[in-house]
Amino acid sequence: MSSKEEKYRELYAQAEGLMKGESDVVACMANLAALVHEAMGFWWTGFYRVVEGELLLGPFQGPVACVHIGYGRGVCGTAWKERRTVVVPDVEQFPGHIACSSLSRSEIVVPVMQGGEVVAVLDIDSRDLNTFDDTDSRWLEQIVALLPAMKP
Ligand code: SME
């Protein structure tokens, strides 16, 4: 049985290989979402990109999700506004949580930074409480840093 740390280490190496030489950010987001989702067994794994002043649904794995999220709204909009990773052990305890799926119980949102600005977020939902911790934050921040630059 491999620990979460070991799984992420392997995942990071695979992500590096997948991103190597690729320049289309949407294609890379699609592969990263699939890689993380499959390897870790999450409920929903995907990206929202900052487009025209809001978060717009991007490549993801899992059930259908809300398309538009405003600045400062929900967990995703909060991670964008506060420019930091947000870990939510119990979504029912997060004021303003946006429930795309009633089965989601805990969540992590990691901002994708470019030139000091948030250009996208990686959002992951789990069907269990307390799924995410510092290990997830640390590795997921490194994994999204592998994404190529988004074109202006
Ligand atoms: N729960 C998120 C919305 C996106 S879905 O989980 C895919 C939020 O509160 O921002």
PDB file of C-alpha atoms and ligand atoms in Angstrom:
ATOM      1  CA  MET A   1       0.000   0.000   0.000  1.00  0.00           C
ATOM      2  CA  SER A   2       1.460   3.324  -0.945  1.00  0.00           C
ATOM      3  CA  SER A   3       1.069   6.417   1.186  1.00  0.00           C
ATOM      4  CA  LYS A   4      -0.482   9.606  -0.107  1.00  0.00           C
ATOM      5  CA  GLU A   5       3.003  11.122  -0.237  1.00  0.00           C
ATOM      6  CA  GLU A   6       4.293   8.266  -2.420  1.00  0.00           C
ATOM      7  CA  LYS A   7       1.264   8.461  -4.712  1.00  0.00           C
ATOM      8  CA  TYR A   8       1.805  12.168  -5.225  1.00  0.00           C
ATOM      9  CA  ARG A   9       5.525  11.714  -5.850  1.00  0.00           C
ATOM     10  CA  GLU A  10       4.734   9.253  -8.630  1.00  0.00           C
ATOM     11  CA  LEU A  11       1.931  11.479  -9.910  1.00  0.00           C
ATOM     12  CA  TYR A  12       4.249  14.473 -10.082  1.00  0.00           C
ATOM     13  CA  ALA A  13       6.765  12.537 -12.185  1.00  0.00           C
ATOM     14  CA  GLN A  14       3.973  11.449 -14.551  1.00  0.00           C
ATOM     15  CA  ALA A  15       2.664  15.021 -14.745  1.00  0.00           C
ATOM     16  CA  GLU A  16       6.134  16.309 -15.623  1.00  0.00           C
ATOM     17  CA  GLY A  17       6.299  13.808 -18.472  1.00  0.00           C
ATOM     18  CA  LEU A  18       2.852  14.753 -19.746  1.00  0.00           C
ATOM     19  CA  MET A  19       3.548  18.498 -19.692  1.00  0.00           C
ATOM     20  CA  LYS A  20       6.989  18.259 -21.316  1.00  0.00           C
ATOM     21  CA  GLY A  21       7.101  20.172 -24.577  1.00  0.00           C
ATOM     22  CA  GLU A  22       3.388  20.986 -24.497  1.00  0.00           C
ATOM     23  CA  SER A  23       2.254  24.584 -24.821  1.00  0.00           C
ATOM     24  CA  ASP A  24      -1.554  24.421 -24.999  1.00  0.00           C
ATOM     25  CA  VAL A  25      -2.819  25.081 -21.490  1.00  0.00           C
ATOM     26  CA  VAL A  26      -6.289  23.595 -22.040  1.00  0.00           C
ATOM     27  CA  ALA A  27      -4.830  20.325 -23.346  1.00  0.00           C
ATOM     28  CA  CYS A  28      -2.498  20.208 -20.361  1.00  0.00           C
ATOM     29  CA  MET A  29      -5.320  20.953 -17.915  1.00  0.00           C
ATOM     30  CA  ALA A  30      -7.338  18.108 -19.467  1.00  0.00           C
ATOM     31  CA  ASN A  31      -4.523  15.622 -18.954  1.00  0.00           C
ATOM     32  CA  LEU A  32      -3.714  16.841 -15.437  1.00  0.00           C
ATOM     33  CA  ALA A  33      -7.371  16.568 -14.386  1.00  0.00           C
ATOM     34  CA  ALA A  34      -7.544  13.005 -15.738  1.00  0.00           C
ATOM     35  CA  LEU A  35      -4.213  12.013 -14.187  1.00  0.00           C
ATOM     36  CA  VAL A  36      -4.998  13.304 -10.688  1.00  0.00           C
ATOM     37  CA  HIS A  37      -8.601  12.065 -10.764  1.00  0.00           C
ATOM     38  CA  GLU A  38      -7.720   8.517 -11.805  1.00  0.00           C
ATOM     39  CA  ALA A  39      -4.690   8.137  -9.544  1.00  0.00           C
ATOM     40  CA  MET A  40      -6.278   9.526  -6.395  1.00  0.00           C
ATOM     41  CA  GLY A  41      -9.871   8.369  -6.839  1.00  0.00           C
ATOM     42  CA  PHE A  42     -11.469  11.750  -6.213  1.00  0.00           C
ATOM     43  CA  TRP A  43     -15.141  12.550  -6.895  1.00  0.00           C
ATOM     44  CA  TRP A  44     -14.613  15.609  -9.074  1.00  0.00           C
ATOM     45  CA  THR A  45     -11.317  17.044 -10.364  1.00  0.00           C
ATOM     46  CA  GLY A  46     -11.136  20.001 -12.684  1.00  0.00           C
ATOM     47  CA  PHE A  47     -10.112  23.498 -13.596  1.00  0.00           C
ATOM     48  CA  TYR A  48     -11.896  26.808 -13.745  1.00  0.00           C
ATOM     49  CA  ARG A  49     -10.135  29.502 -15.781  1.00  0.00           C
ATOM     50  CA  VAL A  50     -10.392  33.220 -15.125  1.00  0.00           C
ATOM     51  CA  VAL A  51     -12.215  34.511 -18.221  1.00  0.00           C
ATOM     52  CA  GLU A  52     -13.696  38.004 -18.471  1.00  0.00           C
ATOM     53  CA  GLY A  53     -13.732  38.589 -14.728  1.00  0.00           C
ATOM     54  CA  GLU A  54     -15.237  35.298 -13.601  1.00  0.00           C
ATOM     55  CA  LEU A  55     -14.275  31.660 -13.207  1.00  0.00           C
ATOM     56  CA  LEU A  56     -15.365  29.653 -16.227  1.00  0.00           C
ATOM     57  CA  LEU A  57     -15.558  25.851 -16.202  1.00  0.00           C
ATOM     58  CA  GLY A  58     -12.574  24.215 -17.889  1.00  0.00           C
ATOM     59  CA  PRO A  59     -11.355  20.634 -18.385  1.00  0.00           C
ATOM     60  CA  PHE A  60     -12.570  18.270 -15.676  1.00  0.00           C
ATOM     61  CA  GLN A  61     -13.331  14.670 -14.719  1.00  0.00           C
ATOM     62  CA  GLY A  62     -16.513  13.734 -12.889  1.00  0.00           C
ATOM     63  CA  PRO A  63     -20.170  14.752 -12.971  1.00  0.00           C
ATOM     64  CA  VAL A  64     -21.389  17.925 -14.723  1.00  0.00           C
ATOM     65  CA  ALA A  65     -20.642  21.123 -12.797  1.00  0.00           C
ATOM     66  CA  CYS A  66     -21.620  24.791 -12.591  1.00  0.00           C
ATOM     67  CA  VAL A  67     -20.201  26.796 -15.467  1.00  0.00           C
ATOM     68  CA  HIS A  68     -19.789  30.271 -13.940  1.00  0.00           C
ATOM     69  CA  ILE A  69     -18.404  31.230 -10.512  1.00  0.00           C
ATOM     70  CA  GLY A  70     -18.003  34.864  -9.437  1.00  0.00           C
ATOM     71  CA  TYR A  71     -15.020  36.506  -7.742  1.00  0.00           C
ATOM     72  CA  GLY A  72     -15.107  35.706  -4.023  1.00  0.00           C
ATOM     73  CA  ARG A  73     -17.988  33.236  -4.466  1.00  0.00           C
ATOM     74  CA  GLY A  74     -17.876  29.681  -3.150  1.00  0.00           C
ATOM     75  CA  VAL A  75     -14.629  27.904  -2.356  1.00  0.00           C
ATOM     76  CA  CYS A  76     -13.259  28.515  -5.861  1.00  0.00           C
ATOM     77  CA  GLY A  77     -13.975  32.246  -5.858  1.00  0.00           C
ATOM     78  CA  THR A  78     -12.494  32.514  -2.364  1.00  0.00           C
ATOM     79  CA  ALA A  79      -9.224  30.832  -3.422  1.00  0.00           C
ATOM     80  CA  TRP A  80      -9.092  33.273  -6.352  1.00  0.00           C
ATOM     81  CA  LYS A  81      -9.775  36.331  -4.187  1.00  0.00           C
ATOM     82  CA  GLU A  82      -7.421  35.316  -1.369  1.00  0.00           C
ATOM     83  CA  ARG A  83      -4.778  33.985  -3.791  1.00  0.00           C
ATOM     84  CA  ARG A  84      -4.159  30.910  -1.680  1.00  0.00           C
ATOM     85  CA  THR A  85      -5.040  27.243  -1.473  1.00  0.00           C
ATOM     86  CA  VAL A  86      -8.289  26.682   0.437  1.00  0.00           C
ATOM     87  CA  VAL A  87      -8.880  23.345   2.195  1.00  0.00           C
ATOM     88  CA  VAL A  88     -12.449  22.659   3.316  1.00  0.00           C
ATOM     89  CA  PRO A  89     -12.780  19.615   5.632  1.00  0.00           C
ATOM     90  CA  ASP A  90     -16.603  19.783   5.590  1.00  0.00           C
ATOM     91  CA  VAL A  91     -18.325  21.729   2.813  1.00  0.00           C
ATOM     92  CA  GLU A  92     -21.453  22.216   4.951  1.00  0.00           C
ATOM     93  CA  GLN A  93     -19.360  24.320   7.328  1.00  0.00           C
ATOM     94  CA  PHE A  94     -18.067  26.633   4.572  1.00  0.00           C
ATOM     95  CA  PRO A  95     -20.312  29.701   4.260  1.00  0.00           C
ATOM     96  CA  GLY A  96     -21.266  30.240   0.617  1.00  0.00           C
ATOM     97  CA  HIS A  97     -20.105  26.845  -0.595  1.00  0.00           C
ATOM     98  CA  ILE A  98     -21.517  26.188  -4.085  1.00  0.00           C
ATOM     99  CA  ALA A  99     -22.941  22.672  -4.194  1.00  0.00           C
ATOM    100  CA  CYS A 100     -22.487  21.411  -7.744  1.00  0.00           C
ATOM    101  CA  SER A 101     -23.049  17.885  -6.406  1.00  0.00           C
ATOM    102  CA  SER A 102     -24.884  17.013  -3.213  1.00  0.00           C
ATOM    103  CA  LEU A 103     -22.480  14.083  -2.759  1.00  0.00           C
ATOM    104  CA  SER A 104     -19.446  16.309  -2.302  1.00  0.00           C
ATOM    105  CA  ARG A 105     -18.347  16.417   1.359  1.00  0.00           C
ATOM    106  CA  SER A 106     -14.875  17.983   1.383  1.00  0.00           C
ATOM    107  CA  GLU A 107     -12.921  20.090  -1.064  1.00  0.00           C
ATOM    108  CA  ILE A 108      -9.577  21.677  -1.952  1.00  0.00           C
ATOM    109  CA  VAL A 109      -9.062  24.576  -4.341  1.00  0.00           C
ATOM    110  CA  VAL A 110      -5.542  25.450  -5.540  1.00  0.00           C
ATOM    111  CA  PRO A 111      -4.908  28.676  -7.458  1.00  0.00           C
ATOM    112  CA  VAL A 112      -2.894  28.569 -10.670  1.00  0.00           C
ATOM    113  CA  MET A 113      -0.587  31.595 -10.574  1.00  0.00           C
ATOM    114  CA  GLN A 114       1.021  33.311 -13.530  1.00  0.00           C
ATOM    115  CA  GLY A 115       2.998  36.529 -13.245  1.00  0.00           C
ATOM    116  CA  GLY A 116       1.686  37.008  -9.712  1.00  0.00           C
ATOM    117  CA  GLU A 117      -1.952  36.748 -10.831  1.00  0.00           C
ATOM    118  CA  VAL A 118      -4.473  33.946 -10.410  1.00  0.00           C
ATOM    119  CA  VAL A 119      -5.280  32.734 -13.934  1.00  0.00           C
ATOM    120  CA  ALA A 120      -7.198  29.565 -13.006  1.00  0.00           C
ATOM    121  CA  VAL A 121      -7.983  27.290 -10.092  1.00  0.00           C
ATOM    122  CA  LEU A 122      -7.803  23.528  -9.659  1.00  0.00           C
ATOM    123  CA  ASP A 123     -10.874  22.351  -7.757  1.00  0.00           C
ATOM    124  CA  ILE A 124     -11.120  18.860  -6.252  1.00  0.00           C
ATOM    125  CA  ASP A 125     -14.126  17.380  -4.454  1.00  0.00           C
ATOM    126  CA  SER A 126     -14.285  14.255  -2.318  1.00  0.00           C
ATOM    127  CA  ARG A 127     -17.282  12.223  -1.228  1.00  0.00           C
ATOM    128  CA  ASP A 128     -15.635  11.802   2.203  1.00  0.00           C
ATOM    129  CA  LEU A 129     -15.134  14.358   4.956  1.00  0.00           C
ATOM    130  CA  ASN A 130     -11.588  15.552   5.803  1.00  0.00           C
ATOM    131  CA  THR A 131      -9.962  14.182   2.657  1.00  0.00           C
ATOM    132  CA  PHE A 132      -7.466  16.973   2.066  1.00  0.00           C
ATOM    133  CA  ASP A 133      -4.483  18.147   4.132  1.00  0.00           C
ATOM    134  CA  ASP A 134      -1.099  19.829   3.779  1.00  0.00           C
ATOM    135  CA  THR A 135       0.245  16.933   1.695  1.00  0.00           C
ATOM    136  CA  ASP A 136      -2.450  17.535  -0.941  1.00  0.00           C
ATOM    137  CA  SER A 137      -1.871  21.310  -0.882  1.00  0.00           C
ATOM    138  CA  ARG A 138       1.870  21.021  -1.251  1.00  0.00           C
ATOM    139  CA  TRP A 139       1.843  18.500  -4.094  1.00  0.00           C
ATOM    140  CA  LEU A 140      -1.100  19.970  -5.983  1.00  0.00           C
ATOM    141  CA  GLU A 141       0.531  23.424  -5.892  1.00  0.00           C
ATOM    142  CA  GLN A 142       3.656  21.897  -7.444  1.00  0.00           C
ATOM    143  CA  ILE A 143       1.621  19.974 -10.012  1.00  0.00           C
ATOM    144  CA  VAL A 144      -0.328  23.034 -11.253  1.00  0.00           C
ATOM    145  CA  ALA A 145       2.955  24.960 -11.453  1.00  0.00           C
ATOM    146  CA  LEU A 146       3.894  22.573 -14.305  1.00  0.00           C
ATOM    147  CA  LEU A 147       1.157  24.055 -16.537  1.00  0.00           C
ATOM    148  CA  PRO A 148       2.370  26.124 -19.490  1.00  0.00           C
ATOM    149  CA  ALA A 149       1.633  29.831 -19.534  1.00  0.00           C
ATOM    150  CA  MET A 150      -1.861  30.841 -20.581  1.00  0.00           C
ATOM    151  CA  LYS A 151      -1.950  33.050 -23.636  1.00  0.00           C
ATOM    152  CA  PRO A 152      -3.231  36.577 -22.947  1.00  0.00           C
TER     153      PRO A 152
HETATM  154  N1  SME B   1     -17.902  23.709  -4.748  1.00  0.00           N
HETATM  155  C1  SME B   1     -17.302  24.716  -5.590  1.00  0.00           C
HETATM  156  C2  SME B   1     -18.024  24.841  -6.887  1.00  0.00           C
HETATM  157  C3  SME B   1     -17.467  24.007  -7.993  1.00  0.00           C
HETATM  158  S1  SME B   1     -17.910  22.377  -7.913  1.00  0.00           S
HETATM  159  O1  SME B   1     -17.513  21.801  -6.622  1.00  0.00           O
HETATM  160  C4  SME B   1     -17.271  21.505  -9.137  1.00  0.00           C
HETATM  161  C5  SME B   1     -17.271  26.048  -4.870  1.00  0.00           C
HETATM  162  O2  SME B   1     -17.877  26.191  -3.799  1.00  0.00           O
HETATM  163  O3  SME B   1     -16.631  26.964  -5.375  1.00  0.00           O
END
